[in-house]
CSV table of N, CA, C and O in Angstrom, one decimal:
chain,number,residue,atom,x,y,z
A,1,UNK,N,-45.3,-10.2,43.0
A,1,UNK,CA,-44.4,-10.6,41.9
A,1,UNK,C,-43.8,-9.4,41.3
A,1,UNK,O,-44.5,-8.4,41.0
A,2,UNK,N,-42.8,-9.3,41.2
A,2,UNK,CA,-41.7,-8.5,40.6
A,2,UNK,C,-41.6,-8.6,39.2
A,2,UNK,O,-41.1,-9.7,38.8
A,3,UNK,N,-41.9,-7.9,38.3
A,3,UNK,CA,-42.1,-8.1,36.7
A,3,UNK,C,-40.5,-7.5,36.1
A,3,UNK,O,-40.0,-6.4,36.4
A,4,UNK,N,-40.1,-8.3,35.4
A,4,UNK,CA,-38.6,-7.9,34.8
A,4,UNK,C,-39.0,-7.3,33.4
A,4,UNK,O,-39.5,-8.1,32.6
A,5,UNK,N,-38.9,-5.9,33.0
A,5,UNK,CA,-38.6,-5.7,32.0
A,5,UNK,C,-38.3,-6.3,30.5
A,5,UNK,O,-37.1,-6.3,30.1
A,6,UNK,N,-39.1,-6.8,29.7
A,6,UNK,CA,-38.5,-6.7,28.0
A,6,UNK,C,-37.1,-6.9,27.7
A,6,UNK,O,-36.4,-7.8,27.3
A,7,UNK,N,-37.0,-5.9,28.2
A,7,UNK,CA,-35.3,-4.7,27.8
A,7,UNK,C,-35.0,-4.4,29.2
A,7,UNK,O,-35.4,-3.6,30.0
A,8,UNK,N,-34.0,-5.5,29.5
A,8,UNK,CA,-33.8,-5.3,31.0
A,8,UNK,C,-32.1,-4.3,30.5
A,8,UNK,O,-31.2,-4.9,31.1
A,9,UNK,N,-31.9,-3.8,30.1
A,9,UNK,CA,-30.9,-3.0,29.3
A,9,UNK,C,-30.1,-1.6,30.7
A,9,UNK,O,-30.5,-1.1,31.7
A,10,UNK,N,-29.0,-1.5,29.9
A,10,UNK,CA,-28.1,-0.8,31.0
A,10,UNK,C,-29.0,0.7,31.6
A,10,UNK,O,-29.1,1.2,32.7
A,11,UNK,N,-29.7,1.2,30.1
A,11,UNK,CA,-30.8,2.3,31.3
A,11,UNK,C,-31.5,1.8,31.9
A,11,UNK,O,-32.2,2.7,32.1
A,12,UNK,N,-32.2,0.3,32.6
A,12,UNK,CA,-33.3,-0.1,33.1
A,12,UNK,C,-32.4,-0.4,34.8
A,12,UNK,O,-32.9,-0.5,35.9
A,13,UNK,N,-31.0,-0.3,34.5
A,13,UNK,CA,-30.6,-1.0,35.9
A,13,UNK,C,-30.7,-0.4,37.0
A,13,UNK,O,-30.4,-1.0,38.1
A,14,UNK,N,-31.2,1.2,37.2
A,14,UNK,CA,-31.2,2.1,38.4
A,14,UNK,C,-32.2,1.5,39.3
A,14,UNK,O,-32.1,1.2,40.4
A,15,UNK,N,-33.8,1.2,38.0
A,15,UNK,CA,-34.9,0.9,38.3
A,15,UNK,C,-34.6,-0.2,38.8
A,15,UNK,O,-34.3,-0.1,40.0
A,16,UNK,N,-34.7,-1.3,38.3
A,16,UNK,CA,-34.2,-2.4,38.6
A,16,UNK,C,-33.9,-2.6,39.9
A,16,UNK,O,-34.6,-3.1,40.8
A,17,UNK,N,-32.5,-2.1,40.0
A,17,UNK,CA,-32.0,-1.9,41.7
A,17,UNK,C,-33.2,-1.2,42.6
A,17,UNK,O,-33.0,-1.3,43.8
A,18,UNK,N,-34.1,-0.7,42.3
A,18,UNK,CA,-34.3,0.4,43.4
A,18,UNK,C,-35.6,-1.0,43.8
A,18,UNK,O,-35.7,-1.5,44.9
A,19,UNK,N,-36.5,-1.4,42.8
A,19,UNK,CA,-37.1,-2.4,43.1
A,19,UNK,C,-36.5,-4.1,43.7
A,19,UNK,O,-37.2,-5.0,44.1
A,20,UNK,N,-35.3,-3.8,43.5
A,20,UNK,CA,-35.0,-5.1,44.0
A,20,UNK,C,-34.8,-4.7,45.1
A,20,UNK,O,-35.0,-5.7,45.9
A,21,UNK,N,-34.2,-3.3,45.8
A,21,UNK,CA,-33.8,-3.2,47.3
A,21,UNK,C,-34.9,-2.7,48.1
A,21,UNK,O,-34.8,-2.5,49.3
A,22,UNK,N,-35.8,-2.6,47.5
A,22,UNK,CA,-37.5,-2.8,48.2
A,22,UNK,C,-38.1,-3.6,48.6
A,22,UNK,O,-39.2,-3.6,49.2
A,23,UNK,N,-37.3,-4.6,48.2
A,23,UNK,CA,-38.2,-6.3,48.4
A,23,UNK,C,-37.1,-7.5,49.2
A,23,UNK,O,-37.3,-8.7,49.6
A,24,UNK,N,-35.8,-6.3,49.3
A,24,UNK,CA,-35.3,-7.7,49.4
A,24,UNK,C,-35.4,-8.2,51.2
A,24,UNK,O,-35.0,-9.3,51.6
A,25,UNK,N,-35.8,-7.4,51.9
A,25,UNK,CA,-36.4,-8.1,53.0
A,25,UNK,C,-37.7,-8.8,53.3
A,25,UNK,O,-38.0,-9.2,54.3
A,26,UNK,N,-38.3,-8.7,52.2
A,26,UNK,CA,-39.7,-9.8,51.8
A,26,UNK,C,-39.2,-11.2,52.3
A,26,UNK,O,-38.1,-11.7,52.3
A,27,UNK,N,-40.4,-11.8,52.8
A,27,UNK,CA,-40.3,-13.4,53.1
A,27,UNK,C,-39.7,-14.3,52.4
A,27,UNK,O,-39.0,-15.2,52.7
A,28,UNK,N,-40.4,-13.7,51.2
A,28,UNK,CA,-40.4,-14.3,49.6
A,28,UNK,C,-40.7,-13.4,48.7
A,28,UNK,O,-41.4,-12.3,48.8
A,29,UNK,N,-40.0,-13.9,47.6
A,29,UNK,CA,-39.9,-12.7,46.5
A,29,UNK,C,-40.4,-13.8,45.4
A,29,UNK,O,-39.9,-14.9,45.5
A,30,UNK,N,-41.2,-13.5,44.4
A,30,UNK,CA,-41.6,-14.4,43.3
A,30,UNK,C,-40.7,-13.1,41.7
A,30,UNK,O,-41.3,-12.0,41.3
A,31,UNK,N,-39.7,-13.5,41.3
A,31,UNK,CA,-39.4,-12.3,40.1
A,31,UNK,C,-39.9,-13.0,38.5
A,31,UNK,O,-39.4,-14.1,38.2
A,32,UNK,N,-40.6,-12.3,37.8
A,32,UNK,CA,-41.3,-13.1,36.5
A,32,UNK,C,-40.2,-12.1,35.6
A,32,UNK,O,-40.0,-10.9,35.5
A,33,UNK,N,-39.4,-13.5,35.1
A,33,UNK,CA,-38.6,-13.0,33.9
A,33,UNK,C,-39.4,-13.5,32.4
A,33,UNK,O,-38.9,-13.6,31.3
A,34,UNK,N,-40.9,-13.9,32.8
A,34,UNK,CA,-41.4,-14.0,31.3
A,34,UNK,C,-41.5,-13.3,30.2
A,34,UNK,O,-42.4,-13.7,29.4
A,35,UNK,N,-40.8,-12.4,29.9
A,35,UNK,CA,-41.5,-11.1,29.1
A,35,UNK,C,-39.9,-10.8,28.5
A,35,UNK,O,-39.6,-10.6,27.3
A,36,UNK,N,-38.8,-11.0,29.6
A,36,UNK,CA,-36.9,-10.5,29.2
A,36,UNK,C,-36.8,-11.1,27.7
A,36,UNK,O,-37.1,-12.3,27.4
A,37,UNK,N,-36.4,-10.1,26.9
A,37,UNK,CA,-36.4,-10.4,25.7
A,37,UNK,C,-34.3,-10.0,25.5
A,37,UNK,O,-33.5,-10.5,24.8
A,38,UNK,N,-34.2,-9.2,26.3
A,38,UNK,CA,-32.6,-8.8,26.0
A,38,UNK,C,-32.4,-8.3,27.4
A,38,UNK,O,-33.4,-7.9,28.0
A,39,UNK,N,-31.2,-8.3,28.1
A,39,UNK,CA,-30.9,-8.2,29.3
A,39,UNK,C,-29.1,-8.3,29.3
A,39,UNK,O,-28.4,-9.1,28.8
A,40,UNK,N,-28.8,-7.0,30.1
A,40,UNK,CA,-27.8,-6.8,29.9
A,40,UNK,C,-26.7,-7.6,31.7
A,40,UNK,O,-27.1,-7.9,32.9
A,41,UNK,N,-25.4,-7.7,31.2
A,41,UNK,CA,-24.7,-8.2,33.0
A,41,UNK,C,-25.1,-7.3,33.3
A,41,UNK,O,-26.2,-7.7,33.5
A,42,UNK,N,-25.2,-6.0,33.7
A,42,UNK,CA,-25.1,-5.4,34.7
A,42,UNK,C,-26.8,-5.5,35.3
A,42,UNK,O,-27.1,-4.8,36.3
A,43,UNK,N,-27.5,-6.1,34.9
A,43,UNK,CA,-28.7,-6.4,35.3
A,43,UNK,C,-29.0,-7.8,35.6
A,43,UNK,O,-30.1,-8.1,36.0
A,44,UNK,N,-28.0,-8.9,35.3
A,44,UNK,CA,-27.7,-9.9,35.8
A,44,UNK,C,-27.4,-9.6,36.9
A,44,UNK,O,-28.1,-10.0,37.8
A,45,UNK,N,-26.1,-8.7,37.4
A,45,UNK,CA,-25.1,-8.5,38.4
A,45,UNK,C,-26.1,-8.4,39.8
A,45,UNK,O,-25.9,-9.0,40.8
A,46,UNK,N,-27.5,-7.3,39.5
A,46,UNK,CA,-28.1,-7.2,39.9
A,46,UNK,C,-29.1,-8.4,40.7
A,46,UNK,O,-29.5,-8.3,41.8
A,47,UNK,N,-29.2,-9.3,39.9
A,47,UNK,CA,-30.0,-10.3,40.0
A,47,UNK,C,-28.9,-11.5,41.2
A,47,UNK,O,-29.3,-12.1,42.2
A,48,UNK,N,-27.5,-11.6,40.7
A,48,UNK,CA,-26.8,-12.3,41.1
A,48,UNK,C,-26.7,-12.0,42.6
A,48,UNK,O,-26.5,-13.0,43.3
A,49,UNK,N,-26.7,-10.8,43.4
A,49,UNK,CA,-26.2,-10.3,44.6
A,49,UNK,C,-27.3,-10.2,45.4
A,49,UNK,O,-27.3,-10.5,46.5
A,50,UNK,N,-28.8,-9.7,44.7
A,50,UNK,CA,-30.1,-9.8,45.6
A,50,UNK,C,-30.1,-11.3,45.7
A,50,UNK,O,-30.3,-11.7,46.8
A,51,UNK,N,-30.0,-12.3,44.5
A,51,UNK,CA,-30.8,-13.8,45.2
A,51,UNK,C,-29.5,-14.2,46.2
A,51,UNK,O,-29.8,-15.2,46.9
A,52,UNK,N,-28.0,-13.6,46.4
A,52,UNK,CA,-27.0,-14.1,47.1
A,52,UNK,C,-27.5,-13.5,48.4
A,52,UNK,O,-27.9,-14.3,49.2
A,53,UNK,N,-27.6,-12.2,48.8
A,53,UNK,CA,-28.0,-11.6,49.5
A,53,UNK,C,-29.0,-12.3,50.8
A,53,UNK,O,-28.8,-12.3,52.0
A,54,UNK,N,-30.1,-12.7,49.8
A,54,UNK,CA,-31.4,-13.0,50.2
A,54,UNK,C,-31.6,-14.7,50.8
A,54,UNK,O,-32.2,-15.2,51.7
A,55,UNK,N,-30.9,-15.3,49.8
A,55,UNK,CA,-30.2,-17.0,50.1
A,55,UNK,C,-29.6,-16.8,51.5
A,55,UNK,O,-30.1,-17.4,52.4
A,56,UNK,N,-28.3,-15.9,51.7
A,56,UNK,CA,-27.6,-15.9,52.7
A,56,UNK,C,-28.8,-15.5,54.1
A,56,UNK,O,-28.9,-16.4,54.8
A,57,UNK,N,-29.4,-14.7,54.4
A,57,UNK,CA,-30.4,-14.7,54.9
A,57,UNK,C,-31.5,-15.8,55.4
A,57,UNK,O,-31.8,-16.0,56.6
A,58,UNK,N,-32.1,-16.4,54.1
A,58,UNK,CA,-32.4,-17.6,54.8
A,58,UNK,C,-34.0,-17.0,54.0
A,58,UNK,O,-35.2,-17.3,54.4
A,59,UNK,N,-33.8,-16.1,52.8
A,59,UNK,CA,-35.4,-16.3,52.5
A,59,UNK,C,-35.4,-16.5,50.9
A,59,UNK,O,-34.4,-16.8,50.2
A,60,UNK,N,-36.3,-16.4,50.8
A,60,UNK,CA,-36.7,-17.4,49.1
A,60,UNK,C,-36.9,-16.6,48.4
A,60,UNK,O,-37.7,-15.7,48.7
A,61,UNK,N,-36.3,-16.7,47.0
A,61,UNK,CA,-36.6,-16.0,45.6
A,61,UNK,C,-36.9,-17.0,44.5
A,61,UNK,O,-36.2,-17.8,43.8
A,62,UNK,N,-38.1,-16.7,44.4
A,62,UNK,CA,-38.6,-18.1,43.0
A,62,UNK,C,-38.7,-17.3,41.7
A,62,UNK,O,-38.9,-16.1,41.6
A,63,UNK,N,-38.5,-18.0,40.7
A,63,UNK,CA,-38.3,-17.0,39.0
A,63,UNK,C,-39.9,-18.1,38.5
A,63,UNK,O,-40.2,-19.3,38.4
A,64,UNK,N,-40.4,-16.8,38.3
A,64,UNK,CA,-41.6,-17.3,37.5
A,64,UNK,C,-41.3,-17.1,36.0
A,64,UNK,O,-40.8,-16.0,35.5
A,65,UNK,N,-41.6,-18.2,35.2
A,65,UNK,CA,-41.5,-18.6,33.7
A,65,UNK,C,-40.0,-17.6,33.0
A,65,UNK,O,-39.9,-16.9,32.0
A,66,UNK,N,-38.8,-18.2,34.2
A,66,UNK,CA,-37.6,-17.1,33.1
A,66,UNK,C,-37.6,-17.4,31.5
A,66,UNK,O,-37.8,-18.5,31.1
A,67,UNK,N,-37.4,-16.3,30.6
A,67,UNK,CA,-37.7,-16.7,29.4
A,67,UNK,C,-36.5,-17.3,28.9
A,67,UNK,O,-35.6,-17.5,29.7
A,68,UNK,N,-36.4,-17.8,27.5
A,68,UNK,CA,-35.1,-18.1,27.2
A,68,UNK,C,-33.8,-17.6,27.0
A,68,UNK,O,-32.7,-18.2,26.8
A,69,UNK,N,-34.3,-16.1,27.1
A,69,UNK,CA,-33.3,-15.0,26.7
A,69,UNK,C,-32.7,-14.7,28.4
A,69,UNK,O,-31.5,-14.6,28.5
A,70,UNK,N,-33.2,-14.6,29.3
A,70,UNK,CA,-32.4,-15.1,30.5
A,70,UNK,C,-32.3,-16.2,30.8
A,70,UNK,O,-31.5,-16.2,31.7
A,71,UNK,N,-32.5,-17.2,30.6
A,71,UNK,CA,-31.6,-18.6,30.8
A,71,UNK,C,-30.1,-18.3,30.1
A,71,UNK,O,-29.0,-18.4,30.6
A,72,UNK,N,-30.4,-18.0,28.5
A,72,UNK,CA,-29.1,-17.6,27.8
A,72,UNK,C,-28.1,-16.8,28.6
A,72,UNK,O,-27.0,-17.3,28.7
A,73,UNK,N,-28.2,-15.9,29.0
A,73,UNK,CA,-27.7,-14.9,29.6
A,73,UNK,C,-27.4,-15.6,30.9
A,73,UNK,O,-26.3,-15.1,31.1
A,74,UNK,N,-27.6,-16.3,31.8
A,74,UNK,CA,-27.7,-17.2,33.0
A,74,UNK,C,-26.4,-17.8,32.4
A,74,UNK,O,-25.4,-17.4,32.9
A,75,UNK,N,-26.3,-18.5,31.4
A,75,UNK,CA,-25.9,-19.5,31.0
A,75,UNK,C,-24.6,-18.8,30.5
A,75,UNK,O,-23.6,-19.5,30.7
A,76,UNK,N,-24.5,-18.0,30.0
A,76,UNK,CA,-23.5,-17.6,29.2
A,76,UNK,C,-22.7,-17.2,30.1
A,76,UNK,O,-21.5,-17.2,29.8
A,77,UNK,N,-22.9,-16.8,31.5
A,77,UNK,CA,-22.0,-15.7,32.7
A,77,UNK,C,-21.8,-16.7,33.8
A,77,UNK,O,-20.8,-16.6,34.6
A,78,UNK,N,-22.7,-18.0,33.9
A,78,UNK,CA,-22.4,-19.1,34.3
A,78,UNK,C,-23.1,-19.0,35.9
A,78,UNK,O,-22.7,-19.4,36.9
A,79,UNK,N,-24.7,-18.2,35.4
A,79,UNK,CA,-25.4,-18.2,37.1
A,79,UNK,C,-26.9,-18.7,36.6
A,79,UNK,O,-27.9,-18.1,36.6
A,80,UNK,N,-26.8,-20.0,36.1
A,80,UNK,CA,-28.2,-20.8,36.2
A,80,UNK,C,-28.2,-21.3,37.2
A,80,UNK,O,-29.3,-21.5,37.8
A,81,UNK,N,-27.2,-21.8,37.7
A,81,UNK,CA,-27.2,-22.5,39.3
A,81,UNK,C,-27.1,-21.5,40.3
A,81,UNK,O,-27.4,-22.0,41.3
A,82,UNK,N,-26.8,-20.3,40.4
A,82,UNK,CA,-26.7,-19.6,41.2
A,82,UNK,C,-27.8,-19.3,41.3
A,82,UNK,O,-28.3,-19.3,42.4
A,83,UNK,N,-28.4,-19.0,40.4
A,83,UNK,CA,-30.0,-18.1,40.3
A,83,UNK,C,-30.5,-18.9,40.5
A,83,UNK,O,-31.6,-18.6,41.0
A,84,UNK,N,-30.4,-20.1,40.4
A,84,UNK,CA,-31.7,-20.9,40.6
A,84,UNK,C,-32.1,-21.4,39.2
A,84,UNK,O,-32.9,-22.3,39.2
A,85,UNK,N,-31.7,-21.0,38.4
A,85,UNK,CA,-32.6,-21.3,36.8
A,85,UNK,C,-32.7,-22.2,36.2
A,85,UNK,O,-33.6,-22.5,35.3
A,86,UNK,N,-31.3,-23.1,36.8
A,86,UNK,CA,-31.1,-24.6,36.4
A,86,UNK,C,-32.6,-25.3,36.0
A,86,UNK,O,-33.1,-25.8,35.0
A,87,UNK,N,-33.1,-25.1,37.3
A,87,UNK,CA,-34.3,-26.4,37.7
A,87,UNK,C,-35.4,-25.4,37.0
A,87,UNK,O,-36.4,-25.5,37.6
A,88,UNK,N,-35.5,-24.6,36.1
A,88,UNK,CA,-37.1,-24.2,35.5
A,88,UNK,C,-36.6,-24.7,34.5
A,88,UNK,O,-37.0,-25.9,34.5
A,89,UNK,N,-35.8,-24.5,33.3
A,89,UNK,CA,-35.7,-24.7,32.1
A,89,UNK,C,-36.0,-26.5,31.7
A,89,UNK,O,-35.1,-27.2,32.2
A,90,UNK,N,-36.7,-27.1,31.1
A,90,UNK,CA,-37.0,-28.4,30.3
A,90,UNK,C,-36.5,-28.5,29.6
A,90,UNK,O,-36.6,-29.5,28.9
């Protein structure tokens, strides 16, 4: 499981990337956005092209407990359906 940052914020995106392009030939990727309290696009952008990437491929990225502050952010850029996020939020 991939843990997303608090403060997924414009200094976190190097990191960010370097662990997403570590995993992204994993079977399966589980990423826990429970903890994102603020998160910036360019760390959406990030998120948008690994699960595109990884979709296109033919392997799986599941979001454990996204918080509300990325759903918001999902929602506002218009990638809850892309990401997947649609189907966690109640």
């Amino acid at each position: 499981m991939l843990a997303i940052p608090a403060d997924a914020g414009i200094d976190e995106t190097g990191n960010l990337r370097a662990a997403l392009a570590a995993r992204l030939d994993d079977a399966s990727v589980t990423l826990d956005g429970s903890q994102v309290q603020r998160i910036h696009t360019s760390a959406m952008q990030l998120f948008l092209m690994f699960c595109r990437d990884r979709k296109t491929a033919g392997r799986s990225t599941v979001w454990h407990e996204p918080s509300v502050a990325l759903h918001a952010a999902a929602r506002v850029l218009g990638l809850n359906a892309t990401l997947e996020l649609a189907r966690e939020l109640s």
